[in-house]
Structure formats: C-alpha cells, structure tokens
Coordinates of C-alpha atoms (C1' of nucleotides) in Angstrom, one line a residue:
Chain A
M1015 CA 13.6 -28.6 -26.0
D1016 CA 13.2 -25.8 -23.5
N1017 CA 11.6 -27.1 -20.4
P1018 CA 11.1 -25.4 -17.0
L1019 CA 14.3 -26.9 -15.8
S1020 CA 16.6 -25.4 -18.4
L1021 CA 14.6 -22.2 -18.5
R1022 CA 15.1 -21.9 -14.8
I1023 CA 18.8 -22.4 -14.9
E1024 CA 19.3 -20.3 -18.0
A1025 CA 17.8 -17.3 -16.1
F1026 CA 21.3 -17.3 -14.7
T1027 CA 23.6 -18.5 -17.5
R1028 CA 23.2 -20.0 -20.9
L1029 CA 24.1 -23.6 -21.0
S1030 CA 25.8 -25.5 -23.8
R1031 CA 23.9 -28.2 -25.6
E1032 CA 26.0 -30.7 -23.7
D1033 CA 25.2 -29.1 -20.4
K1034 CA 21.5 -29.2 -21.2
A1035 CA 21.7 -32.8 -22.2
A1036 CA 23.5 -33.7 -18.9
L1037 CA 20.9 -31.8 -16.9
N1038 CA 18.0 -33.4 -18.6
Q1039 CA 19.5 -36.8 -18.2
L1040 CA 20.0 -36.2 -14.5
A1041 CA 16.3 -35.2 -14.3
A1042 CA 15.1 -38.1 -16.3
R1043 CA 16.9 -40.9 -14.4
S1044 CA 14.4 -41.5 -11.5
V1045 CA 11.1 -39.9 -11.9
R1046 CA 8.3 -40.3 -9.3
E1047 CA 4.8 -39.0 -9.1
I1048 CA 2.7 -38.3 -6.0
D1049 CA -0.9 -37.3 -5.4
A1050 CA -2.0 -33.8 -4.3
R1051 CA -1.9 -33.3 -0.5
R1052 CA 0.6 -36.2 0.1
D1053 CA 3.9 -35.7 1.7
I1054 CA 7.1 -36.2 -0.3
I1055 CA 9.3 -36.4 2.8
R1056 CA 8.6 -35.8 6.5
E1057 CA 10.4 -34.2 9.4
G1058 CA 12.7 -36.6 11.1
E1059 CA 13.4 -38.7 8.0
P1060 CA 16.9 -38.9 6.6
P1061 CA 17.2 -36.9 3.3
R1062 CA 18.6 -39.2 0.7
Y1063 CA 18.0 -37.3 -2.5
V1064 CA 18.0 -34.0 -4.1
R1065 CA 14.6 -33.5 -5.6
L1066 CA 13.7 -31.6 -8.7
I1067 CA 10.1 -30.6 -9.4
L1068 CA 9.2 -31.4 -13.0
D1069 CA 5.5 -30.7 -12.8
G1070 CA 3.0 -29.4 -10.3
W1071 CA 3.4 -27.4 -7.1
A1072 CA 4.9 -28.5 -3.8
C1073 CA 5.7 -26.8 -0.6
R1074 CA 8.0 -26.9 2.4
Y1075 CA 6.1 -26.6 5.7
K1076 CA 6.8 -26.7 9.4
M1077 CA 4.4 -27.4 12.2
L1078 CA 4.2 -26.5 15.8
P1079 CA 3.2 -29.1 18.4
D1080 CA -0.3 -27.6 18.6
A1081 CA -0.8 -28.0 14.9
R1082 CA -0.2 -24.5 13.8
R1083 CA 1.3 -24.8 10.4
Q1084 CA 3.5 -22.6 8.3
I1085 CA 4.3 -23.0 4.6
V1086 CA 7.8 -21.7 4.5
S1087 CA 8.5 -22.0 0.8
L1088 CA 7.0 -23.1 -2.5
F1089 CA 8.4 -25.3 -5.2
L1090 CA 7.4 -24.7 -8.8
P1091 CA 8.5 -26.7 -11.9
G1092 CA 12.2 -26.3 -12.4
D1093 CA 12.9 -25.8 -8.7
F1094 CA 15.4 -28.0 -6.8
C1095 CA 14.8 -28.8 -3.2
D1096 CA 17.9 -28.3 -1.2
L1097 CA 21.1 -29.1 -3.0
N1098 CA 23.3 -31.3 -0.9
V1099 CA 20.7 -32.0 1.8
Y1100 CA 22.0 -35.5 2.3
I1101 CA 24.8 -33.9 4.4
L1102 CA 22.2 -33.5 7.1
K1103 CA 21.1 -36.4 9.3
E1104 CA 17.5 -35.7 9.3
M1105 CA 14.8 -33.4 7.9
D1106 CA 13.8 -30.5 10.1
H1107 CA 10.7 -29.9 8.0
N1108 CA 8.2 -31.5 5.6
I1109 CA 7.8 -31.3 1.9
G1110 CA 4.3 -31.8 0.7
A1111 CA 2.6 -31.8 -2.7
L1112 CA 0.0 -29.1 -3.2
T1113 CA -1.1 -30.6 -6.5
R1114 CA -0.3 -33.9 -8.1
V1115 CA 3.5 -33.6 -8.5
R1116 CA 6.0 -35.2 -10.8
F1117 CA 9.5 -35.0 -9.6
S1118 CA 12.9 -36.6 -10.0
E1119 CA 15.0 -38.0 -7.2
I1120 CA 18.7 -37.5 -7.7
G1121 CA 21.2 -39.4 -5.6
R1122 CA 24.4 -38.1 -4.3
E1123 CA 26.7 -39.8 -6.8
A1124 CA 24.7 -38.7 -9.8
M1125 CA 24.7 -35.2 -8.4
D1126 CA 28.5 -35.2 -7.7
A1127 CA 29.2 -36.7 -11.1
V1128 CA 27.4 -33.9 -12.9
T1129 CA 28.9 -31.1 -10.8
T1130 CA 32.5 -32.3 -11.1
T1131 CA 32.3 -32.6 -14.9
H1132 CA 30.1 -29.5 -15.6
P1133 CA 31.4 -26.4 -13.8
R1134 CA 28.8 -24.2 -15.5
I1135 CA 26.0 -26.3 -14.1
T1136 CA 27.7 -26.2 -10.7
Q1137 CA 27.8 -22.4 -10.7
A1138 CA 24.2 -22.3 -11.8
L1139 CA 23.2 -24.7 -9.0
W1140 CA 25.0 -22.4 -6.5
W1141 CA 23.0 -19.5 -8.0
H1142 CA 19.8 -21.5 -7.6
E1143 CA 20.7 -22.1 -3.9
L1144 CA 21.5 -18.5 -3.2
V1145 CA 18.2 -17.4 -4.8
A1146 CA 16.3 -19.9 -2.7
M1147 CA 17.9 -18.4 0.4
A1148 CA 17.1 -14.9 -0.8
V1149 CA 13.4 -15.9 -1.3
Q1150 CA 13.4 -17.3 2.2
R1151 CA 14.6 -14.0 3.5
E1152 CA 12.0 -12.1 1.6
W1153 CA 9.3 -14.4 3.1
T1154 CA 10.6 -13.6 6.5
L1155 CA 10.2 -9.9 5.7
N1156 CA 6.8 -10.6 4.2
V1157 CA 5.3 -12.2 7.3
G1158 CA 7.2 -10.0 9.7
Q1159 CA 6.4 -6.6 8.3
R1160 CA 3.7 -6.6 5.6
T1161 CA 0.0 -6.2 6.2
A1162 CA -2.5 -8.8 5.0
I1163 CA -3.1 -7.2 1.6
E1164 CA 0.5 -6.5 1.0
R1165 CA 1.5 -10.1 1.9
I1166 CA -1.0 -11.7 -0.5
A1167 CA -0.2 -9.2 -3.2
H1168 CA 3.5 -10.0 -2.7
L1169 CA 2.9 -13.7 -2.9
F1170 CA 1.0 -13.3 -6.2
V1171 CA 3.6 -11.1 -7.8
E1172 CA 6.4 -13.4 -6.8
L1173 CA 4.7 -16.5 -8.0
F1174 CA 3.7 -14.9 -11.3
L1175 CA 7.2 -13.8 -12.0
R1176 CA 8.7 -17.2 -11.0
L1177 CA 6.2 -19.0 -13.2
K1178 CA 6.9 -16.6 -16.1
A1179 CA 10.6 -17.4 -15.8
V1180 CA 9.9 -21.0 -16.5
G1181 CA 7.4 -20.4 -19.3
L1182 CA 4.3 -21.2 -17.3
T1183 CA 2.3 -18.1 -17.7
R1184 CA -0.1 -17.0 -20.4
R1185 CA -0.1 -13.3 -21.0
D1186 CA -1.3 -12.0 -17.6
S1187 CA -2.5 -15.2 -16.0
C1188 CA -1.3 -18.5 -14.7
D1189 CA -2.4 -21.6 -12.9
F1190 CA -2.9 -21.0 -9.2
P1191 CA -3.7 -24.2 -7.4
M1192 CA -3.4 -23.0 -3.9
T1193 CA -6.5 -23.0 -1.7
Q1194 CA -7.3 -20.1 0.5
T1195 CA -6.1 -22.2 3.4
D1196 CA -2.8 -22.7 1.7
I1197 CA -2.4 -19.0 1.1
A1198 CA -3.2 -18.4 4.8
E1199 CA -0.5 -20.9 5.8
A1200 CA 2.0 -19.3 3.5
T1201 CA 1.3 -15.8 4.7
G1202 CA 0.7 -16.3 8.4
L1203 CA -2.9 -15.2 8.2
T1204 CA -6.2 -17.1 8.8
A1205 CA -8.2 -18.5 5.9
V1206 CA -11.1 -16.2 6.8
H1207 CA -9.0 -13.2 6.6
V1208 CA -7.4 -14.3 3.3
N1209 CA -10.9 -14.7 1.9
R1210 CA -11.7 -11.1 2.9
T1211 CA -8.5 -9.8 1.6
L1212 CA -8.9 -11.5 -1.7
Q1213 CA -12.2 -9.9 -2.1
Q1214 CA -10.6 -6.5 -1.5
L1215 CA -8.0 -7.3 -4.2
R1216 CA -10.8 -8.2 -6.6
R1217 CA -12.8 -5.1 -5.7
D1218 CA -9.7 -3.0 -6.3
G1219 CA -9.5 -4.4 -9.8
L1220 CA -6.0 -5.9 -9.1
I1221 CA -6.6 -9.6 -9.7
Q1222 CA -9.1 -12.2 -10.7
L1223 CA -8.9 -15.6 -9.1
E1224 CA -11.3 -18.4 -9.9
R1225 CA -11.2 -22.0 -10.8
K1226 CA -7.5 -22.2 -9.8
E1227 CA -6.6 -19.6 -12.3
L1228 CA -5.0 -16.3 -11.3
T1229 CA -5.2 -13.3 -13.6
I1230 CA -3.3 -10.2 -12.8
L1231 CA -5.3 -7.2 -14.0
D1232 CA -2.8 -4.5 -13.1
L1233 CA 0.7 -5.8 -12.4
D1234 CA 2.2 -2.4 -11.8
R1235 CA -0.4 -1.5 -9.2
L1236 CA -0.2 -4.9 -7.6
K1237 CA 3.6 -4.5 -7.3
D1238 CA 3.0 -1.1 -5.7
V1239 CA 0.6 -2.5 -3.2
A1240 CA 3.0 -5.3 -2.4
M1241 CA 6.0 -3.0 -2.3
F1242 CA 7.6 -5.6 -4.6
N1243 CA 11.3 -5.3 -5.3
P1244 CA 12.3 -8.0 -7.8
N1245 CA 16.0 -7.9 -6.9
Y1246 CA 15.8 -10.9 -4.6
L1247 CA 14.8 -13.2 -7.4
H1248 CA 18.1 -12.5 -9.3
L1249 CA 16.4 -13.2 -12.6
N1250 CA 18.6 -10.9 -14.8
R1251 CA 21.0 -13.4 -16.2
E1252 CA 23.5 -12.5 -13.6
G1253 CA 25.9 -15.2 -14.7
R1254 CA 25.9 -14.2 -18.4
H1255 CA 29.7 -13.8 -18.3
L1256 CA 29.7 -17.6 -18.0
D1257 CA 27.4 -18.2 -21.0
A1258 CA 28.2 -21.1 -23.3
N1259 CA 28.4 -20.2 -26.9
D1260 CA 27.3 -23.2 -28.9
Chain B
M1317 CA 43.4 -23.0 20.2
D1318 CA 39.7 -23.5 20.0
N1319 CA 38.1 -20.4 18.8
P1320 CA 34.4 -19.8 17.9
L1321 CA 35.3 -20.6 14.3
S1322 CA 36.6 -24.1 14.8
L1323 CA 34.1 -24.8 17.5
R1324 CA 31.4 -23.8 15.1
I1325 CA 32.6 -26.1 12.3
E1326 CA 33.4 -28.9 14.7
A1327 CA 29.8 -29.0 15.8
F1328 CA 29.6 -30.8 12.5
T1329 CA 32.8 -32.8 12.0
R1330 CA 36.1 -32.9 13.8
L1331 CA 38.8 -31.2 11.7
S1332 CA 42.4 -32.3 11.4
R1333 CA 45.2 -30.1 12.8
E1334 CA 45.9 -29.2 9.3
D1335 CA 42.3 -28.3 8.5
K1336 CA 42.2 -26.1 11.5
A1337 CA 45.4 -24.3 10.5
A1338 CA 44.1 -23.7 7.0
L1339 CA 40.8 -22.4 8.4
N1340 CA 42.5 -20.1 10.8
Q1341 CA 44.8 -18.8 8.2
L1342 CA 41.9 -18.1 5.9
A1343 CA 40.3 -16.2 8.7
A1344 CA 43.4 -14.2 9.6
R1345 CA 44.3 -13.0 6.2
S1346 CA 42.2 -9.8 5.9
V1347 CA 40.6 -8.7 9.2
R1348 CA 38.5 -5.6 9.4
E1349 CA 36.7 -3.9 12.2
I1350 CA 33.6 -1.8 12.2
D1351 CA 31.7 0.3 14.8
A1352 CA 28.3 -0.7 16.2
R1353 CA 25.3 0.5 14.1
R1354 CA 27.4 0.8 10.9
D1355 CA 26.6 -1.2 7.8
I1356 CA 29.1 -3.8 6.6
I1357 CA 27.5 -3.9 3.1
R1358 CA 24.4 -2.4 1.6
E1359 CA 21.6 -3.5 -0.7
G1360 CA 22.6 -2.9 -4.3
E1361 CA 26.3 -3.2 -3.8
P1362 CA 28.2 -6.1 -5.5
P1363 CA 29.2 -8.8 -3.0
R1364 CA 32.9 -9.4 -3.3
Y1365 CA 33.7 -11.3 -0.2
V1366 CA 32.6 -14.1 2.0
R1367 CA 32.6 -12.6 5.5
L1368 CA 33.3 -14.4 8.7
I1369 CA 32.4 -12.9 12.0
L1370 CA 35.3 -13.1 14.5
D1371 CA 33.9 -11.0 17.2
G1372 CA 30.7 -9.1 18.0
W1373 CA 27.1 -9.5 16.6
A1374 CA 25.9 -8.5 13.2
C1375 CA 22.6 -8.9 11.4
R1376 CA 21.1 -9.1 8.0
Y1377 CA 18.2 -6.8 7.4
K1378 CA 15.7 -5.8 4.7
M1379 CA 13.8 -2.6 4.5
L1380 CA 10.5 -1.6 2.9
P1381 CA 10.2 1.7 1.0
D1382 CA 8.3 3.2 4.0
A1383 CA 11.1 2.4 6.4
R1384 CA 9.6 -0.7 8.0
R1385 CA 12.6 -2.8 8.8
Q1386 CA 13.0 -6.5 9.4
I1387 CA 16.1 -8.2 10.8
V1388 CA 16.1 -11.5 8.9
S1389 CA 19.1 -13.1 10.5
L1390 CA 21.8 -12.7 13.1
F1391 CA 25.5 -13.4 12.8
L1392 CA 27.4 -14.5 15.8
P1393 CA 31.1 -15.2 16.1
G1394 CA 32.0 -18.2 14.0
D1395 CA 29.3 -17.5 11.5
F1396 CA 29.9 -17.1 7.8
C1397 CA 27.8 -14.7 5.8
D1398 CA 26.7 -16.4 2.5
L1399 CA 29.3 -18.7 1.1
N1400 CA 29.7 -18.0 -2.6
V1401 CA 27.7 -14.8 -2.6
Y1402 CA 30.0 -13.3 -5.2
I1403 CA 28.1 -15.4 -7.7
L1404 CA 25.3 -12.8 -7.4
K1405 CA 25.5 -9.4 -9.1
E1406 CA 24.2 -7.3 -6.2
M1407 CA 23.1 -7.6 -2.6
D1408 CA 19.4 -7.8 -2.1
H1409 CA 19.7 -6.9 1.6
N1410 CA 22.0 -5.1 4.1
I1411 CA 24.4 -6.5 6.6
G1412 CA 24.8 -4.3 9.7
A1413 CA 26.8 -4.4 12.9
L1414 CA 24.8 -4.6 16.1
T1415 CA 27.9 -4.2 18.2
R1416 CA 31.4 -3.3 17.3
V1417 CA 32.3 -6.2 15.0
R1418 CA 35.6 -7.8 14.0
F1419 CA 35.3 -9.9 10.8
S1420 CA 37.4 -11.2 8.0
E1421 CA 36.8 -10.7 4.4
I1422 CA 37.6 -13.7 2.2
G1423 CA 38.0 -13.4 -1.5
R1424 CA 36.9 -15.9 -4.0
E1425 CA 40.3 -17.3 -4.8
A1426 CA 41.2 -17.9 -1.2
M1427 CA 37.9 -19.6 -0.6
D1428 CA 38.2 -21.8 -3.7
A1429 CA 41.8 -22.7 -2.8
V1430 CA 40.8 -23.9 0.6
T1431 CA 37.8 -25.8 -0.6
T1432 CA 39.6 -27.6 -3.4
T1433 CA 42.4 -28.8 -1.1
H1434 CA 40.3 -29.5 2.0
P1435 CA 37.2 -31.7 1.3
R1436 CA 36.4 -31.9 5.0
I1437 CA 36.2 -28.2 5.2
T1438 CA 34.1 -28.0 2.1
Q1439 CA 31.6 -30.5 3.5
A1440 CA 31.5 -28.5 6.8
L1441 CA 30.9 -25.3 4.9
W1442 CA 28.0 -26.9 3.1
W1443 CA 26.6 -28.0 6.4
H1444 CA 27.0 -24.4 7.6
E1445 CA 25.0 -23.2 4.7
L1446 CA 22.3 -25.7 5.0
V1447 CA 22.0 -24.8 8.7
A1448 CA 21.7 -21.1 7.8
M1449 CA 18.8 -22.0 5.5
A1450 CA 17.2 -24.0 8.2
V1451 CA 17.5 -21.1 10.6
Q1452 CA 15.9 -18.8 8.1
R1453 CA 13.0 -21.2 7.7
E1454 CA 12.5 -21.4 11.4
W1455 CA 12.4 -17.6 11.5
T1456 CA 9.7 -17.6 8.9
L1457 CA 7.8 -20.0 11.1
N1458 CA 8.5 -17.8 14.1
V1459 CA 7.1 -14.6 12.7
G1460 CA 4.4 -16.4 10.8
Q1461 CA 2.8 -18.4 13.6
R1462 CA 4.2 -17.7 17.0
T1463 CA 2.7 -15.2 19.5
A1464 CA 4.8 -12.4 20.9
I1465 CA 6.0 -14.2 24.0
E1466 CA 6.7 -17.4 22.0
R1467 CA 8.7 -15.5 19.4
I1468 CA 10.9 -13.7 21.9
A1469 CA 11.3 -16.9 24.0
H1470 CA 12.3 -18.7 20.8
L1471 CA 14.8 -16.0 19.9
F1472 CA 16.4 -16.3 23.3
V1473 CA 16.7 -20.0 23.3
E1474 CA 18.1 -20.1 19.8
L1475 CA 20.7 -17.5 20.5
F1476 CA 21.7 -19.1 23.8
L1477 CA 22.2 -22.4 22.1
R1478 CA 24.2 -20.9 19.2
L1479 CA 26.4 -19.0 21.6
K1480 CA 26.9 -22.1 23.7
A1481 CA 28.0 -24.0 20.6
V1482 CA 30.9 -21.5 20.1
G1483 CA 31.8 -21.3 23.8
L1484 CA 30.4 -17.9 24.5
T1485 CA 28.1 -18.7 27.4
R1486 CA 28.8 -18.8 31.1
R1487 CA 26.7 -21.4 32.9
D1488 CA 23.2 -20.0 32.2
S1489 CA 23.9 -16.6 30.9
C1490 CA 25.5 -14.8 27.9
D1491 CA 26.0 -11.4 26.5
F1492 CA 22.9 -10.0 24.8
P1493 CA 23.7 -6.7 23.1
M1494 CA 20.4 -6.3 21.2
T1495 CA 18.2 -3.4 22.1
Q1496 CA 14.5 -3.8 22.5
T1497 CA 14.1 -2.1 19.1
D1498 CA 16.5 -4.7 17.6
I1499 CA 14.4 -7.5 19.2
A1500 CA 11.3 -5.9 17.8
E1501 CA 12.8 -5.8 14.3
A1502 CA 13.9 -9.4 14.5
T1503 CA 10.5 -10.7 15.7
G1504 CA 8.1 -8.5 13.7
L1505 CA 6.7 -6.8 16.8
T1506 CA 6.9 -3.2 18.0
A1507 CA 9.4 -2.1 20.6
V1508 CA 6.6 -1.2 23.0
H1509 CA 5.2 -4.6 22.8
V1510 CA 8.6 -6.2 23.2
N1511 CA 9.1 -4.2 26.3
R1512 CA 5.8 -5.5 27.8
T1513 CA 6.5 -9.0 26.7
L1514 CA 10.0 -8.9 28.3
Q1515 CA 8.4 -7.8 31.5
Q1516 CA 6.1 -10.8 31.4
L1517 CA 9.0 -13.2 30.8
R1518 CA 10.7 -11.6 33.8
R1519 CA 7.6 -11.8 36.0
D1520 CA 7.2 -15.5 35.0
G1521 CA 10.7 -16.1 36.3
L1522 CA 12.0 -17.3 32.9
I1523 CA 14.7 -14.8 32.2
Q1524 CA 16.7 -11.9 33.5
L1525 CA 17.9 -9.3 31.1
E1526 CA 19.8 -6.2 32.2
R1527 CA 22.9 -4.4 31.2
K1528 CA 23.1 -6.3 28.0
E1529 CA 23.4 -9.6 29.8
L1530 CA 20.8 -12.4 29.4
T1531 CA 20.3 -15.0 32.1
I1532 CA 18.1 -17.9 31.5
L1533 CA 16.5 -18.9 34.8
D1534 CA 14.6 -21.9 33.5
L1535 CA 15.7 -23.2 30.1
D1536 CA 13.3 -26.1 30.0
R1537 CA 10.3 -23.9 30.7
L1538 CA 11.5 -21.3 28.3
K1539 CA 11.8 -23.9 25.6
D1540 CA 8.3 -25.1 26.3
V1541 CA 7.0 -21.5 26.0
A1542 CA 8.8 -21.1 22.7
M1543 CA 7.8 -24.6 21.5
F1544 CA 11.5 -24.9 20.7
N1545 CA 12.6 -27.9 18.7
P1546 CA 16.4 -27.8 18.4
N1547 CA 16.5 -30.1 15.3
Y1548 CA 16.9 -27.2 12.9
L1549 CA 20.2 -26.2 14.4
H1550 CA 21.8 -29.5 13.4
L1551 CA 24.3 -29.3 16.3
N1552 CA 24.7 -33.0 17.0
R1553 CA 27.9 -33.6 15.1
E1554 CA 25.9 -34.9 12.1
G1555 CA 29.1 -35.2 10.1
R1556 CA 31.0 -37.3 12.7
H1557 CA 31.5 -40.1 10.1
L1558 CA 33.9 -37.6 8.4
D1559 CA 35.9 -36.9 11.5
A1560 CA 39.6 -36.5 11.2
N1561 CA 41.6 -38.6 13.6
D1562 CA 44.8 -36.8 14.4
Chain C
dC1207 C1' -27.5 -37.0 -6.3
dG1208 C1' -24.8 -37.2 -2.2
dG1209 C1' -20.7 -36.2 0.4
dG1210 C1' -16.7 -33.8 1.2
dT1211 C1' -13.8 -30.0 0.5
dA1212 C1' -13.4 -25.0 -0.4
dA1213 C1' -15.3 -20.4 -0.2
dT1214 C1' -18.1 -17.0 2.1
dT1215 C1' -20.4 -14.3 5.6
dG1216 C1' -21.7 -12.3 10.1
dA1217 C1' -20.9 -11.1 14.9
dC1218 C1' -17.8 -10.5 18.2
dC1219 C1' -13.3 -10.1 20.4
dC1220 C1' -8.4 -9.6 21.5
dG1221 C1' -3.3 -9.4 20.7
dG1222 C1' -0.6 -6.2 19.6
dG1223 C1' -0.1 -1.5 17.4
dT1224 C1' -0.1 3.7 18.0
dC1225 C1' 0.8 7.8 20.1
dA1226 C1' 2.8 10.5 23.5
dA1227 C1' 5.0 11.4 27.6
dC1228 C1' 8.6 10.5 30.7
dA1229 C1' 12.5 8.2 33.1
dG1230 C1' 17.1 6.3 33.2
dC1231 C1' 21.6 6.3 31.9
dA1232 C1' 26.0 6.7 29.2
dG1233 C1' 28.9 9.5 26.9
dT1234 C1' 30.8 14.1 26.0
dG1235 C1' 32.5 18.4 26.5
dG1236 C1' 33.4 22.4 29.2
Chain D
dC1190 C1' 32.1 18.0 38.6
dC1191 C1' 28.0 19.1 36.3
dA1192 C1' 25.0 20.2 32.3
dC1193 C1' 23.6 18.6 28.0
dT1194 C1' 22.3 15.3 24.6
dG1195 C1' 20.6 11.4 22.7
dC1196 C1' 19.5 6.8 23.0
dT1197 C1' 17.1 3.1 25.4
dG1198 C1' 13.6 1.5 28.3
dT1199 C1' 8.9 2.2 30.5
dT1200 C1' 4.2 3.4 31.0
dG1201 C1' -0.7 4.7 30.1
dA1202 C1' -4.7 5.4 27.1
dC1203 C1' -6.8 4.2 23.2
dC1204 C1' -7.6 1.8 18.9
dC1205 C1' -7.6 -1.5 14.9
dG1206 C1' -6.2 -5.3 12.0
dG1207 C1' -6.9 -9.5 12.0
dG1208 C1' -8.4 -13.7 14.7
dT1209 C1' -12.3 -16.8 16.4
dC1210 C1' -16.5 -19.2 16.1
dA1211 C1' -20.1 -20.9 13.8
dA1212 C1' -23.2 -21.2 10.2
dT1213 C1' -24.1 -21.4 5.2
dT1214 C1' -23.3 -21.7 0.5
dA1215 C1' -20.9 -23.1 -3.7
dC1216 C1' -18.4 -26.4 -6.0
dC1217 C1' -16.3 -30.7 -7.4
dC1218 C1' -16.4 -35.5 -8.4
dG1219 C1' -17.7 -39.9 -8.5

DNA sequence: CGGGTAATTGACCCGGGTCAACAGCAGTGG
DNA sequence: CCACTGCTGTTGACCCGGGTCAATTACCCG
C-alpha cells in the first residue's frame, strides 16, 4: 500500500485513504518507461505533462554550447518534475534517465481535477515544489562553496536521506546507480577528481561504493565532512496540522 | 501607472485594469522599509509572509558553519520572494538587503483572496515561480561549469535583462549596487579574483562599472563571453493567450 | 571472447585562492 | 574644515586544489 509516492507526500502531511487513492489513480493513468541514458524531454520542447518518477533515477541537466554539462537536480522515485510546467512555452533544460525509468505523465486537466477536489494534496504538492526549490538552492551552495570532498559527501548524504524517506534504503546502504562521470557533472568537478575523492572517502572509512551500491559506514562523520544541515529537505512532517485522520 | 510589479507580471500576460488594481492594492497594504546590509528574515525563523520587492535590491543567501557564504539568488523590484512559503515551518536560508529596500509583506489570507478571485494573476504568479526555479538552475550551472569571466559576464547580462524587463535600465546602463564581495559571493569566487576579472572585462571593452553604475559597452559580445541563453528567463510573453483585453 | 563503457593511475599544469599591504573614498563628528 | 574610521577596491607574491591529457585496467554483457 505504501509506495514511494505516498511516502514522499506523507513526509509532509498524512493523507486520507481517499487522498491516497486519488493520488495513486493519478499516477497510474499513463505510465511510460524509458531506457537508461535516454532523454525524457529536451530543451526547446513544449512541456505538456507533469511527470512523476515511479521507479529509477532521472536528472535534470543543462548544457553549454561547448558541451560542458551540469546535472542541476536528481529525481528519485516519488519525485514530481515541475508542477505546472505547462504554463511555460518551452523547456529551458533537459530531463534524462540515469537508469531505466518508469514514470507517469499527468496532463493538465487530470492535475487540475485532483487539486481542485483535494486541498490536502494541493498543499502537499506546494510543499513538494518548495522543497524542490530549497534543494536547488542547496546545490547552488554546494557547487559554489564546498570543496570536492565536501560536495560529494553532501551529495551522498542528501541522496541517502531522500531515498530513506521513500523507503528505498536498507539499514545503512542504498542503490547508487550514478557513474563517476554523473557525480562529476552533478558536483561541477571532473570525473578524474571524483575518482580520487571517492578513494579518499573510502580510505577515511566513510563510505563504501561498489557495484552501484552505496554503503555509508559512518553517517555522522560523513555529515560533518559535508557540513550537512538537513533543514532544507523539510522532512519533519511540517504539515502535520493538516493530517487526515481516517 | 506601470510600475516594476505590473511590468514584471505583464512580461507573462497582459492584466486587466481590475487585475492591476488588485495587484497594486495587495502590494500597498503593508509596506516596510529596511536599511542596506540588514536581514529581512533569517534561517530558522517561521516564514509568515510572501514578500514583494518594491524598491532596492535584496538577496537570498546561505552560510556554512565556517562562515563561507553563498548568495543563491537576487531579488529586484517586482520580484516576489517565495509564493506560499508559509507552508514551510522554518526558513532554510536568509534574505538580506543589499541596498535600502522597500518591500511589502503579504499575509496568507490576502494572497489567497487575490488568487481565488483573479485566475489570471494566479497563472502569472505560477509563471513567476517557475521562472524563479529556472533562474536557480541557471545559477547552479553558472557556478558549476562556467569560468570566472563567464560567470561574472553571465551575472551582468542576466541582471541587465531582468532590470530592463521592469523598466529600470537607461539605454545601455543600470544601477549596480553590489560590491565586489557581493559579486564574489554570488559567483562562488573570491573578492580578489572578482576584482581582477572585472579589470579584464573593462580592458576588453565589454563593460564599465563605477560608482555603482554598470554600463554594458557591447551586449552581444558580453553574451557570447557568458554563453548566455535567455530562454530560462521566459520573458517572451509566454502567457499571451491569457491576455486581458480591456 | 570481444567490444564498449566505467574506473583508475601518473605526470604535469593552471585558474583561481590566500595573505598581506595599501589606496581611495564616504560618512561622521568635532 | 579636517581628522578619523571603516568599508571597498586594488595590487603583488606565492601557492594549491583540482583540471588536463593520456594510458591502462577492470568490468559488464551479449
């Protein structure tokens, strides 16, 4: 019954059974699947749908004319891509699949229908959007001020906590499908330097990363290294005053 | 009649006379003023109002425990700070005044009242929010991938275009109240290096910057240096199909 | 077993940081 | 009117984190 989607939303406020049903129905209507390394939508295209990641990892990225590339955000299961994007004429960035991704495409009408009839969901979606903005700000801080080891440590902690929130961690480890090149593009470093920095994190006994699985050996120390402040994730059920009670 | 606020919104869709009146009334209700270098709201505090910049420049910034500081966004006249923030329990960043700032504080009820009765404004506010997110992404790209000269050039072009959109430029120049330290904190560089890079931009005949006034001597070349793509500002009246016609 | 992608290593280099001194200038108060 | 103070901008000398280039090596998958 509890999937990443409802877990994600309920990190803000508890939904009623009826809310959950409406949400799951919304998510189930039009499901698509795409291979790893393929683009879901490209810069310049008109955004027609809100997308919801059901399974797999995706990313938003931007490119410079000379092919420098920056991953500006990551989408994990339960994440929506841009509520209300269809207000804009064209995409100013790309969304690409890092792994094989299952996602649902939600049209404007379906979205509007749910939000007008389910105020609690509407509030939760607003919360989701505000959190997405907060994460984007934290990433700006990350690439702007942190050193290589701090950036990567920060990325690991953030992703671990986000995955945990949607039930996708096992004790102290989780899937971690990003390549070192992906990590480089998300942190504004080069792949070579990411490699060396990962070795340092391993040497320091902070993490283990092999076969696309990340194990965090010492979360507290890793947080310290990253100067991680979890406040920007707003995961403390901040909308609990809106909780449904059925 | 046309102030930065309505100019800003009408970069998306033309408002009716009544829309404008409602908007201006909203903006006029509770106006405050604050000195340069003071904080408008601090990390940890509960956000109670949506704020609208009427006059002056403000910024959002985040700090690391060791006092490294990153300006993650800038607010110019006509900009709203975070629609619907009051959904969150506490601020995860600070908002500070770069100059003396006049702004209005809009409570939740006033905001809700306007949006429920003025769908065109609601759409426009959504557009505003989506653009703010797009700008944040571009800033992540900026600090993540661009070199020093590219970053600063990009900042100048962005701010010039944003100021132009709200009628605050004169031909090829505009006020530019940021110090070199401010520029450094916005671009993830040091003040020393900003100083040297500014000298290079001057030597190259791209800009003039003195006495808090910026003059752009060659906008096309500056855009080239910055690899500036204006699409993320979404300033092309993308909501013109919603235009009012009175 | 072969081919392609991802990870690793070494040698070298450079953009931008650091530190420290100093100059310019605006505001403030006597 | 000037002296003082503090912020902002400027400069020089030096250094280092991280980039570049290029070659291997490991791994994955059909």
